[in-house]
Amino acid sequence: MLNASAQSVLSDSLKTALNVPSITPEEKARLLTRLSEVYRLNKDDEAGIRTGKESVRFALKNRNYTEAVKAQVVLTNIYALTQQFAAMKTASDSAMVIARQHNTPEAMAYAWYGRVLFYKALSNADEVVKHCQLGLKALEKLNDPYLSAKIYYQLYAVNSGWNNVAKVNLYARKSMENALKAEDYNALSNAYTGLSVAYEYNYAASKKAADLDSVLFYLNRSEALYQQHPGRVADHTYAIACINTANYYLKYFPESDQPAKNNGILYANKARKVMEHSLRNQSIIANGLGILSEYARREGDLGLMETYLLQAYEIMKTEKDPTYHTLINVVQALADAYEKKGEYAKALSFQKQITEYNNKSFDKTQATNAQKLEIQYDTEKKNNEMLVLRERESSRHLQSVLYGCIALASLVGLIFLFRSYHFKLRYSLQLEKQLQLEKQESDMQVKLEKEAQARLIAEQRLMEAEQQQLKKEVMANVLQLDHKNQMLQDIKTQLNGGEPINMQKILRSESMLDLNFEQAKLQIQQVHPDFFQLLTERSQQKLTPLDLRFCACLHLNMDTRQIAQLMHVEAKSVRMSRYRIKQKLGLSKEDDLNAFIQQLSRQPS
């Protein structure tokens, strides 16, 4: 396997080329931009930004405006990935300004791609698609498969989020075809990974073995590029392909398949190995350790599973700006592992950390969304201001024409007095047009104010949605803590009574109803006061505590498997409970119990 030093071959060769005395200014600007992109792929953000700025300065100095746009787009990408939104907006705006001033198809295509990266960072998928189409339209006049591959990959990513299977297949394949033409092996590796995802969508719909085989086929092609083209595929790209391959063996092969297990462990370790000396590597290494811990769990080796999870936990804590989703998954796995081992104090400690990390994740998301809203609002405001400026420029031009006409009319009037009335009438008409333009400017100002009000309403709705989500999270935590507290109380009672602890008996008792559910119900009612009251009022028969707990789980959008795990019953029992509650609520077979519960929870208090 190649190590991190092998990937520096390309950057070293670019640096060497930059020092050649006979290099032309055009070649130097191009190499600087390329070097900045290589630093970006290697996650060396500081070097990427420094080199990108140098490329912009050098290109502008030598009037190589297209290369200046490309360098600004690379800077936009780095700022987007590091969530430096203000700098990202400046770089994207600069690329567009330069491109529009010099208006060449190539410069405009790259400027549109910069806008794609900008709106992707703001999570505005509609604008991403719009600007991808603008970029592709500009590329119709060019032969630039390198940029085409990148734009098609962004369209693949958007449609993947929308679960549009047909377009996921289409754009992943187009990205691959253009990456092959451009001989951009990093983009090609990403495209192969995208095609593996497309075939996974296909398999989910068709259940055909051929589609599942295609998933592994493209993952293997993505992974093989790293060895075939040293230094041309980024370590992160290769590691992601290895993680996806390990997940493939973990997800689609039975626990008894030893060769599949060996392959899963092999690829998880490959991802860990290649990322040892890379920057921003914590999440990928943690994912690899998570896969290894799952294999250890399947083997019943809880000690080894704990070791892997603790390593992942320590690695994630070293991340400057941690990926909370991955960190929370690791901590949750540790809490579950300690609970299975009977080390309840440790389990409870990690459970508390989950709440802490959830709060930090929420705060981070809220702050990031606030920045995104501000940047997007500023962008829309600037676009509207540009529109107003264009209209004002048109108005000024019209004024100049008008004043010229007035001067001409005055001159002609001195010569041809008999036509003075005709020219006065023309002046009145032109003046009326000017008043109409001023009225349009006033209407535009009113429109801007309405848009500002609409933004405030959108922010308020966002806060309401986040509050609703917090309510559901509180309800979930109450149910979970109630479950754990009851189990710990049973153990404590047996210890105080001097009875020997029979873990099998404890596990059986876990499947029984929680007689203290009334206390949890009161806590849930503090979050949603009328939920249980409305439920009881609508019931034609008395609802038991078990029924109420089941309805609370449905209110939290839990599926049959999750409810069965929480209540320690079989999935069949959950379905029987669903049928019994529908009868008590007077619902017919055709009525959807989940929809009824959600509709009931949305009724005003």
Coordinates of C-alpha atoms in Angstrom, one line a residue:
M1 CA 0.0 0.0 0.0
L2 CA 1.2 3.5 -0.8
N3 CA 1.9 5.8 2.1
A4 CA 1.4 9.5 2.4
S5 CA 4.8 10.4 0.9
A6 CA 3.8 8.7 -2.4
Q7 CA 0.9 11.1 -2.8
S8 CA 3.3 14.1 -2.5
V9 CA 4.9 13.1 -5.9
L10 CA 2.5 15.3 -7.8
S11 CA 2.9 18.3 -5.6
D12 CA 6.7 17.9 -5.7
S13 CA 6.7 17.7 -9.5
L14 CA 4.5 20.9 -9.7
K15 CA 6.9 22.7 -7.4
T16 CA 9.8 21.6 -9.5
A17 CA 8.1 22.8 -12.7
L18 CA 7.4 26.2 -11.1
N19 CA 11.2 26.7 -10.6
V20 CA 12.1 26.1 -14.2
P21 CA 13.7 29.4 -15.5
S22 CA 12.1 29.1 -18.9
I23 CA 8.6 28.8 -17.6
T24 CA 6.1 31.2 -19.2
P25 CA 3.7 33.4 -17.2
E26 CA 0.7 31.5 -18.5
E27 CA 2.3 28.1 -17.6
K28 CA 3.2 29.4 -14.1
A29 CA -0.3 30.7 -13.4
R30 CA -1.8 27.3 -14.5
L31 CA 0.7 25.3 -12.3
L32 CA 0.0 27.5 -9.3
T33 CA -3.7 26.9 -9.6
R34 CA -3.1 23.1 -10.1
L35 CA -0.8 23.1 -7.0
S36 CA -3.5 24.8 -4.9
E37 CA -6.0 22.1 -6.0
V38 CA -3.6 19.3 -5.0
Y39 CA -3.2 20.9 -1.6
R40 CA -7.0 21.0 -1.3
L41 CA -7.3 17.3 -2.2
N42 CA -4.7 16.5 0.5
K43 CA -6.7 18.6 3.0
D44 CA -3.7 21.0 3.5
D45 CA -6.0 24.0 3.7
E46 CA -3.5 26.6 4.7
A47 CA -1.1 25.7 1.9
G48 CA -4.0 25.5 -0.5
I49 CA -5.3 29.0 0.4
R50 CA -1.7 30.5 0.4
T51 CA -1.0 29.1 -3.1
G52 CA -4.4 29.9 -4.4
K53 CA -4.0 33.6 -3.4
E54 CA -0.6 33.6 -5.0
S55 CA -2.1 32.2 -8.2
V56 CA -4.8 34.9 -8.3
R57 CA -2.3 37.7 -7.8
F58 CA 0.1 36.4 -10.5
A59 CA -2.7 35.7 -13.0
L60 CA -4.2 39.2 -12.6
K61 CA -0.8 40.8 -12.8
N62 CA -0.2 39.0 -16.2
R63 CA -3.8 39.6 -17.3
N64 CA -4.5 35.9 -17.4
Y65 CA -8.1 36.4 -16.3
T66 CA -9.4 32.9 -17.0
E67 CA -6.7 31.4 -14.7
A68 CA -7.5 34.0 -12.1
V69 CA -11.1 32.8 -12.1
K70 CA -10.0 29.1 -11.8
A71 CA -7.8 30.0 -8.8
Q72 CA -10.7 31.9 -7.1
V73 CA -12.9 28.8 -7.6
V74 CA -10.3 26.6 -5.9
L75 CA -10.3 29.1 -3.0
T76 CA -14.1 29.0 -2.9
N77 CA -14.0 25.2 -2.6
I78 CA -11.4 25.3 0.3
Y79 CA -13.4 28.0 2.1
A80 CA -16.6 26.0 1.6
L81 CA -15.1 22.8 3.0
T82 CA -13.7 24.6 6.0
Q83 CA -17.0 26.6 6.5
Q84 CA -15.3 30.0 6.2
F85 CA -18.5 31.4 4.6
A86 CA -17.6 35.1 4.4
A87 CA -14.3 34.3 2.6
M88 CA -16.1 31.8 0.4
K89 CA -18.6 34.4 -0.7
T90 CA -15.8 36.9 -1.4
A91 CA -13.9 34.3 -3.6
S92 CA -17.0 33.3 -5.4
D93 CA -18.1 36.9 -6.1
S94 CA -14.6 37.8 -7.3
A95 CA -14.6 34.8 -9.7
M96 CA -17.9 36.0 -11.2
V97 CA -16.9 39.6 -11.4
I98 CA -13.7 38.8 -13.3
A99 CA -15.5 36.3 -15.6
R100 CA -18.2 38.8 -16.5
Q101 CA -15.8 41.6 -17.1
H102 CA -13.9 39.5 -19.7
N103 CA -16.8 37.2 -20.7
T104 CA -15.1 34.2 -22.2
P105 CA -17.0 30.9 -22.2
E106 CA -14.2 29.1 -20.2
A107 CA -14.1 31.8 -17.5
M108 CA -17.9 31.9 -17.2
A109 CA -18.1 28.1 -17.0
Y110 CA -15.7 28.1 -14.1
A111 CA -17.4 31.0 -12.4
W112 CA -20.7 29.2 -12.6
Y113 CA -19.0 26.1 -11.0
G114 CA -17.8 28.4 -8.2
R115 CA -21.4 29.4 -7.7
V116 CA -22.3 25.7 -7.5
L117 CA -19.8 25.2 -4.7
F118 CA -21.1 28.3 -3.0
Y119 CA -24.7 27.2 -2.9
K120 CA -23.7 23.6 -2.1
A121 CA -22.1 24.9 1.1
L122 CA -25.3 26.9 1.8
S123 CA -27.3 23.6 1.4
N124 CA -29.4 25.2 -1.4
A125 CA -29.9 22.3 -3.7
D126 CA -32.1 24.1 -6.2
E127 CA -29.5 26.8 -6.8
V128 CA -26.8 24.1 -7.1
V129 CA -28.8 22.4 -10.0
K130 CA -29.5 25.8 -11.6
H131 CA -25.9 26.9 -11.7
C132 CA -24.7 23.4 -12.8
Q133 CA -27.0 23.8 -15.8
L134 CA -25.5 27.3 -16.5
G135 CA -22.0 25.8 -16.3
L136 CA -22.9 23.0 -18.7
K137 CA -24.4 25.5 -21.1
A138 CA -21.2 27.5 -21.1
L139 CA -19.2 24.3 -21.7
E140 CA -21.2 23.5 -24.9
K141 CA -18.8 25.8 -26.7
L142 CA -15.7 24.2 -25.1
N143 CA -14.0 20.8 -24.8
D144 CA -13.3 20.7 -21.1
P145 CA -14.1 17.1 -19.7
Y146 CA -12.2 18.0 -16.5
L147 CA -14.8 20.6 -15.5
S148 CA -17.7 18.6 -17.0
A149 CA -16.8 15.6 -14.7
K150 CA -16.9 17.9 -11.6
I151 CA -20.3 19.5 -12.6
Y152 CA -21.9 16.1 -13.3
Y153 CA -20.6 14.8 -10.0
Q154 CA -22.3 17.7 -8.2
L155 CA -25.6 16.9 -10.0
Y156 CA -25.1 13.2 -9.0
A157 CA -24.7 14.3 -5.3
V158 CA -27.8 16.5 -5.3
N159 CA -30.0 13.8 -6.9
S160 CA -28.6 11.2 -4.5
G161 CA -29.9 13.4 -1.7
W162 CA -33.2 13.5 -3.4
N163 CA -33.3 9.7 -4.0
N164 CA -33.8 10.3 -7.7
V165 CA -32.5 6.9 -8.8
A166 CA -32.7 7.5 -12.6
K167 CA -30.7 10.8 -12.4
V168 CA -28.2 9.3 -9.9
N169 CA -27.3 6.6 -12.5
L170 CA -27.3 9.2 -15.3
Y171 CA -25.0 11.8 -13.7
A172 CA -22.6 9.3 -12.0
R173 CA -22.0 7.7 -15.4
K174 CA -21.6 11.1 -17.2
S175 CA -19.1 12.1 -14.5
M176 CA -17.2 8.8 -15.0
E177 CA -17.1 9.3 -18.8
N178 CA -15.7 12.8 -18.6
A179 CA -13.2 12.0 -15.9
L180 CA -11.9 9.2 -18.2
K181 CA -11.5 11.7 -21.1
A182 CA -9.7 14.2 -18.8
E183 CA -7.5 11.5 -17.2
D184 CA -8.4 13.0 -13.8
Y185 CA -8.0 9.8 -11.7
N186 CA -9.2 11.4 -8.5
A187 CA -12.4 12.5 -10.1
L188 CA -12.7 9.1 -11.8
S189 CA -12.3 7.4 -8.4
N190 CA -15.1 9.6 -7.0
A191 CA -17.3 8.7 -10.1
Y192 CA -16.7 5.0 -9.6
T193 CA -17.8 5.4 -6.0
G194 CA -20.8 7.3 -7.2
L195 CA -21.7 4.5 -9.6
S196 CA -21.5 2.0 -6.8
V197 CA -24.0 4.0 -4.9
A198 CA -26.2 4.2 -8.0
Y199 CA -26.2 0.4 -8.3
E200 CA -26.9 0.1 -4.6
Y201 CA -30.1 2.1 -5.2
N202 CA -30.8 -0.2 -8.2
Y203 CA -30.4 -3.3 -6.0
A204 CA -32.7 -1.9 -3.3
A205 CA -35.4 -1.6 -6.0
S206 CA -34.7 -4.8 -8.0
K207 CA -33.1 -7.2 -5.5
K208 CA -31.1 -8.5 -8.5
A209 CA -27.7 -10.1 -7.7
A210 CA -26.2 -8.5 -10.8
D211 CA -26.9 -5.0 -9.3
L212 CA -25.2 -6.1 -6.1
D213 CA -22.2 -7.4 -8.0
S214 CA -22.0 -4.1 -9.8
V215 CA -21.7 -2.3 -6.4
L216 CA -18.6 -4.3 -5.6
F217 CA -17.3 -4.0 -9.1
Y218 CA -17.2 -0.2 -9.1
L219 CA -15.9 0.0 -5.5
N220 CA -13.0 -2.3 -6.6
R221 CA -12.3 -0.1 -9.6
S222 CA -12.3 3.0 -7.4
E223 CA -9.9 1.4 -4.9
A224 CA -7.6 0.1 -7.7
L225 CA -6.9 3.5 -9.2
Y226 CA -4.8 4.4 -6.1
Q227 CA -2.3 1.7 -6.9
Q228 CA -2.4 2.1 -10.7
H229 CA -1.8 5.9 -10.6
P230 CA 0.4 6.8 -7.6
G231 CA 0.0 10.4 -6.5
R232 CA -3.0 11.0 -8.8
V233 CA -5.7 9.8 -6.3
A234 CA -6.0 11.6 -3.0
D235 CA -5.6 9.6 0.2
H236 CA -9.0 10.7 1.4
T237 CA -10.6 9.5 -1.8
Y238 CA -8.9 6.1 -1.6
A239 CA -9.8 5.8 2.1
I240 CA -13.5 6.5 1.5
A241 CA -13.6 3.8 -1.3
C242 CA -12.0 1.4 1.2
I243 CA -14.6 2.3 4.0
N244 CA -17.4 1.8 1.5
T245 CA -16.1 -1.6 0.5
A246 CA -15.7 -2.7 4.1
N247 CA -19.3 -1.6 4.7
Y248 CA -20.4 -3.5 1.7
Y249 CA -19.0 -6.8 3.1
L250 CA -20.5 -5.9 6.5
K251 CA -23.9 -5.1 5.2
Y252 CA -24.6 -7.7 2.5
F253 CA -22.9 -10.9 3.7
P254 CA -24.0 -13.1 6.6
E255 CA -22.0 -13.3 9.8
S256 CA -21.0 -16.9 9.0
D257 CA -19.3 -15.9 5.7
Q258 CA -15.6 -15.9 6.9
P259 CA -14.1 -14.7 3.5
A260 CA -16.4 -11.7 3.5
K261 CA -15.5 -11.0 7.1
N262 CA -11.8 -11.1 6.2
N263 CA -12.3 -8.8 3.3
G264 CA -14.3 -6.3 5.5
I265 CA -11.6 -6.3 8.1
L266 CA -8.9 -5.9 5.4
Y267 CA -10.5 -2.9 3.8
A268 CA -11.2 -1.2 7.2
N269 CA -7.6 -1.5 8.1
K270 CA -6.5 -0.2 4.6
A271 CA -8.5 2.9 5.2
R272 CA -7.0 3.4 8.7
K273 CA -3.4 2.7 7.4
V274 CA -3.6 5.2 4.5
M275 CA -5.0 8.0 6.8
E276 CA -2.4 7.7 9.5
H277 CA -0.3 10.6 8.1
S278 CA -3.1 12.6 6.5
L279 CA -4.7 15.8 7.6
R280 CA -8.4 15.9 8.9
N281 CA -8.4 12.1 9.1
Q282 CA -10.3 11.5 12.4
S283 CA -13.7 10.6 11.0
I284 CA -12.4 8.1 8.5
I285 CA -10.2 6.3 11.0
A286 CA -13.1 6.3 13.5
N287 CA -15.4 4.7 10.8
G288 CA -12.8 2.0 10.2
L289 CA -12.5 1.2 13.9
G290 CA -16.3 1.2 14.1
I291 CA -16.5 -1.5 11.4
L292 CA -13.8 -3.5 13.2
S293 CA -15.8 -3.2 16.5
E294 CA -18.9 -4.5 14.8
Y295 CA -17.0 -7.6 13.6
A296 CA -15.7 -8.1 17.1
R297 CA -19.3 -7.8 18.5
R298 CA -20.4 -10.5 16.0
E299 CA -17.7 -12.8 17.3
G300 CA -18.8 -12.1 20.9
D301 CA -15.5 -10.6 21.8
L302 CA -16.8 -7.6 23.8
G303 CA -13.3 -6.8 25.1
L304 CA -11.9 -6.3 21.6
M305 CA -15.0 -4.4 20.6
E306 CA -14.5 -2.0 23.6
T307 CA -10.9 -1.5 22.6
Y308 CA -11.8 -0.5 19.0
L309 CA -14.5 1.8 20.2
L310 CA -12.3 3.5 22.8
Q311 CA -9.6 4.1 20.2
A312 CA -12.2 5.7 17.9
Y313 CA -13.5 7.8 20.8
E314 CA -10.0 9.1 21.6
I315 CA -9.2 9.8 18.0
M316 CA -12.5 11.8 17.5
K317 CA -11.7 13.9 20.6
T318 CA -8.5 15.1 19.0
E319 CA -10.4 16.6 16.1
K320 CA -10.4 20.4 16.3
D321 CA -13.9 20.8 15.0
P322 CA -15.3 17.3 15.5
T323 CA -17.9 15.6 13.3
Y324 CA -20.5 15.2 16.0
H325 CA -22.6 12.7 14.0
T326 CA -19.6 10.3 14.0
L327 CA -18.6 11.1 17.6
I328 CA -22.2 10.5 18.9
N329 CA -22.3 7.2 17.1
V330 CA -19.1 6.1 18.7
V331 CA -20.2 7.2 22.2
Q332 CA -23.6 5.5 21.7
A333 CA -21.8 2.3 20.7
L334 CA -19.7 2.5 23.9
A335 CA -22.7 3.0 26.1
D336 CA -24.5 0.0 24.5
A337 CA -21.3 -2.1 24.9
Y338 CA -20.9 -1.3 28.6
E339 CA -24.6 -2.0 29.2
K340 CA -24.3 -5.4 27.6
K341 CA -21.2 -6.1 29.8
G342 CA -23.2 -5.1 32.9
E343 CA -21.0 -2.0 33.6
Y344 CA -23.9 0.3 34.1
A345 CA -22.0 3.2 35.7
K346 CA -19.8 3.5 32.5
A347 CA -22.8 3.1 30.4
L348 CA -24.6 5.9 32.1
S349 CA -21.5 8.1 31.9
F350 CA -21.3 7.7 28.2
Q351 CA -25.1 8.2 27.9
K352 CA -24.7 11.5 29.6
Q353 CA -21.9 12.4 27.1
I354 CA -24.4 11.7 24.2
T355 CA -26.7 14.4 25.6
E356 CA -23.8 16.8 25.9
Y357 CA -22.6 16.1 22.3
N358 CA -26.1 16.4 21.0
N359 CA -26.4 19.8 22.6
K360 CA -23.0 20.9 21.1
S361 CA -24.0 19.5 17.7
F362 CA -27.3 21.4 17.9
D363 CA -25.5 24.6 18.9
K364 CA -23.0 24.2 16.0
T365 CA -25.7 23.4 13.5
Q366 CA -27.7 26.5 14.7
A367 CA -24.7 28.7 14.4
T368 CA -23.8 27.3 11.0
N369 CA -27.4 27.7 9.7
A370 CA -27.4 31.3 11.0
Q371 CA -24.2 32.1 9.0
K372 CA -25.7 30.4 6.0
L373 CA -28.9 32.4 6.2
E374 CA -26.9 35.6 6.6
I375 CA -24.7 34.8 3.6
Q376 CA -27.6 33.8 1.5
Y377 CA -29.6 36.9 2.5
D378 CA -26.6 39.1 1.7
T379 CA -26.2 37.3 -1.7
E380 CA -29.8 37.8 -2.6
K381 CA -29.7 41.4 -1.4
K382 CA -26.6 42.0 -3.5
N383 CA -28.2 40.4 -6.5
N384 CA -31.2 42.6 -6.1
E385 CA -29.0 45.6 -5.7
M386 CA -27.2 44.7 -8.9
L387 CA -30.5 44.5 -10.6
V388 CA -31.4 47.9 -9.3
L389 CA -28.1 49.3 -10.4
R390 CA -28.5 48.0 -13.9
E391 CA -32.0 49.6 -14.1
R392 CA -30.5 52.8 -12.8
E393 CA -27.8 52.7 -15.3
S394 CA -30.4 52.2 -18.0
S395 CA -32.3 55.1 -16.5
R396 CA -29.2 57.3 -16.6
H397 CA -28.6 56.3 -20.2
L398 CA -32.2 57.2 -21.0
Q399 CA -31.7 60.5 -19.1
S400 CA -28.7 61.3 -21.3
V401 CA -30.7 60.6 -24.4
L402 CA -33.6 62.7 -23.0
Y403 CA -31.3 65.6 -22.2
G404 CA -29.8 65.4 -25.7
C405 CA -33.3 65.4 -27.2
I406 CA -34.2 68.4 -25.1
A407 CA -31.1 70.3 -26.3
L408 CA -31.7 69.3 -29.8
A409 CA -35.3 70.4 -29.5
S410 CA -34.3 73.7 -28.1
L411 CA -31.8 74.3 -30.9
V412 CA -34.3 73.2 -33.5
G413 CA -36.9 75.3 -31.8
L414 CA -34.8 78.4 -32.2
I415 CA -34.6 77.6 -35.9
F416 CA -38.1 76.3 -36.4
L417 CA -40.3 78.1 -34.0
F418 CA -43.4 76.7 -35.7
R419 CA -42.5 73.2 -34.5
S420 CA -42.1 74.2 -30.8
Y421 CA -45.3 72.6 -29.8
H422 CA -44.3 69.2 -31.3
F423 CA -41.0 69.2 -29.3
K424 CA -42.7 70.2 -26.1
L425 CA -45.1 67.3 -26.5
R426 CA -42.1 64.9 -27.0
Y427 CA -40.5 66.3 -23.9
S428 CA -43.6 65.6 -21.9
L429 CA -43.7 62.0 -23.0
Q430 CA -40.1 61.5 -22.2
L431 CA -40.6 63.0 -18.8
E432 CA -43.5 60.6 -18.1
K433 CA -41.2 57.7 -18.9
Q434 CA -38.7 59.0 -16.4
L435 CA -41.4 59.2 -13.7
Q436 CA -42.4 55.6 -14.5
L437 CA -38.7 54.5 -14.1
E438 CA -38.6 56.3 -10.7
K439 CA -41.8 54.5 -9.7
Q440 CA -40.2 51.2 -10.7
E441 CA -37.2 52.0 -8.5
S442 CA -39.6 52.7 -5.6
D443 CA -41.5 49.4 -6.3
M444 CA -38.2 47.6 -6.3
Q445 CA -37.3 49.0 -2.9
V446 CA -40.7 47.9 -1.6
K447 CA -40.0 44.4 -3.0
L448 CA -36.6 44.3 -1.2
E449 CA -38.3 45.2 2.1
K450 CA -40.9 42.4 1.6
E451 CA -38.2 39.9 0.9
A452 CA -36.5 41.0 4.1
Q453 CA -39.7 40.4 5.9
A454 CA -40.1 37.0 4.2
R455 CA -36.6 36.1 5.4
L456 CA -37.5 36.9 9.0
I457 CA -40.6 34.7 8.7
A458 CA -38.5 31.9 7.3
E459 CA -36.1 32.2 10.2
Q460 CA -39.0 32.1 12.7
R461 CA -40.3 29.0 11.0
L462 CA -36.9 27.4 11.2
M463 CA -36.7 28.1 14.9
E464 CA -40.2 26.6 15.4
A465 CA -39.1 23.5 13.5
E466 CA -36.0 23.2 15.7
Q467 CA -38.1 23.6 18.9
Q468 CA -40.4 20.9 17.7
Q469 CA -37.4 18.6 17.1
L470 CA -36.1 19.4 20.6
K471 CA -39.5 18.4 22.0
K472 CA -39.3 15.0 20.3
E473 CA -35.7 14.5 21.5
V474 CA -36.7 15.3 25.1
M475 CA -39.6 12.7 24.8
A476 CA -37.1 10.1 23.4
N477 CA -34.6 10.8 26.3
V478 CA -37.4 10.5 28.9
L479 CA -38.5 7.1 27.5
Q480 CA -34.9 5.9 27.4
L481 CA -34.0 7.1 30.8
D482 CA -37.2 5.6 32.2
H483 CA -36.2 2.3 30.7
K484 CA -32.7 2.4 32.1
N485 CA -33.7 3.7 35.6
Q486 CA -36.3 0.9 36.0
M487 CA -33.6 -1.7 35.2
L488 CA -31.1 -0.2 37.6
Q489 CA -33.8 0.0 40.3
D490 CA -34.6 -3.7 39.9
I491 CA -30.9 -4.6 40.4
K492 CA -30.6 -2.3 43.4
T493 CA -33.7 -3.9 45.0
Q494 CA -32.2 -7.4 44.6
L495 CA -28.9 -6.3 46.1
N496 CA -30.5 -4.7 49.1
G497 CA -32.6 -7.8 49.7
G498 CA -29.4 -10.0 49.7
E499 CA -30.7 -12.0 46.9
P500 CA -28.3 -13.3 44.3
I501 CA -28.5 -11.5 41.0
N502 CA -29.8 -13.6 38.2
M503 CA -29.1 -11.8 35.0
Q504 CA -31.4 -14.1 33.0
K505 CA -34.2 -13.2 35.3
I506 CA -33.4 -9.5 35.0
L507 CA -33.5 -9.8 31.2
R508 CA -36.9 -11.5 31.3
S509 CA -38.2 -8.9 33.7
E510 CA -37.1 -6.2 31.2
S511 CA -39.9 -7.4 28.8
M512 CA -42.6 -6.7 31.4
L513 CA -44.5 -3.4 31.6
D514 CA -43.0 -0.6 33.6
L515 CA -45.4 0.0 36.5
N516 CA -43.9 3.4 37.0
F517 CA -44.7 4.6 33.5
E518 CA -47.1 7.2 35.1
Q519 CA -44.1 9.2 36.3
A520 CA -42.5 9.2 32.8
K521 CA -46.0 10.1 31.3
L522 CA -46.1 13.2 33.6
Q523 CA -42.6 14.3 32.3
I524 CA -43.7 13.8 28.7
Q525 CA -46.9 15.8 29.4
Q526 CA -44.7 18.7 30.5
V527 CA -43.3 18.8 27.0
H528 CA -46.6 18.0 25.1
P529 CA -49.3 18.7 27.8
D530 CA -52.3 17.5 25.8
F531 CA -50.9 14.5 23.9
F532 CA -52.0 11.7 26.3
Q533 CA -55.2 13.6 27.3
L534 CA -56.3 13.9 23.7
L535 CA -55.3 10.2 23.1
T536 CA -57.4 9.1 26.1
E537 CA -60.4 11.2 25.0
R538 CA -60.4 9.8 21.5
S539 CA -60.2 6.2 22.8
Q540 CA -63.4 4.2 22.9
Q541 CA -61.8 1.8 25.4
K542 CA -59.4 2.3 28.3
L543 CA -55.8 2.6 27.2
T544 CA -53.3 0.7 29.4
P545 CA -49.8 2.1 30.3
L546 CA -48.4 -0.2 27.7
D547 CA -50.7 1.3 25.1
L548 CA -49.7 4.8 26.1
R549 CA -46.0 3.9 25.9
F550 CA -46.6 2.3 22.4
C551 CA -48.4 5.5 21.2
A552 CA -45.5 7.7 22.6
C553 CA -43.1 5.6 20.5
L554 CA -45.2 6.1 17.4
H555 CA -45.3 9.8 18.2
L556 CA -41.4 9.7 18.0
N557 CA -41.6 8.1 14.5
M558 CA -40.0 4.9 15.8
D559 CA -40.5 1.9 13.5
T560 CA -41.5 -1.7 14.5
R561 CA -37.9 -2.8 15.0
Q562 CA -37.0 0.1 17.3
I563 CA -40.2 -0.3 19.3
A564 CA -39.5 -4.0 19.7
Q565 CA -36.0 -3.4 20.9
L566 CA -37.1 -0.7 23.4
M567 CA -39.9 -2.8 24.9
H568 CA -37.9 -6.1 24.6
V569 CA -40.7 -7.9 22.7
E570 CA -41.0 -9.6 19.4
A571 CA -41.9 -7.6 16.3
K572 CA -45.1 -9.8 16.1
S573 CA -46.1 -8.5 19.5
V574 CA -45.6 -4.9 18.3
R575 CA -47.9 -5.6 15.3
M576 CA -50.5 -7.1 17.6
S577 CA -50.4 -4.1 19.9
R578 CA -50.8 -1.8 16.9
Y579 CA -54.0 -3.8 15.9
R580 CA -55.3 -3.7 19.4
I581 CA -54.8 0.0 19.8
K582 CA -56.5 0.7 16.5
Q583 CA -59.6 -1.2 17.8
K584 CA -59.6 0.8 21.0
L585 CA -59.3 4.1 19.1
G586 CA -62.2 3.1 16.8
L587 CA -60.0 3.0 13.7
S588 CA -60.8 0.8 10.7
K589 CA -58.3 -1.5 9.1
E590 CA -57.7 1.0 6.3
D591 CA -56.8 3.8 8.8
D592 CA -53.1 4.5 9.4
L593 CA -52.3 4.5 13.1
N594 CA -49.1 6.5 12.6
A595 CA -50.8 9.2 10.7
F596 CA -53.6 9.4 13.3
I597 CA -51.0 9.8 16.1
Q598 CA -49.0 12.5 14.2
Q599 CA -52.2 14.3 13.4
L600 CA -53.3 14.1 17.1
S601 CA -49.9 15.5 18.2
R602 CA -50.2 18.5 15.9
Q603 CA -53.5 19.6 17.3
P604 CA -53.3 23.0 19.1
S605 CA -52.9 22.9 22.8

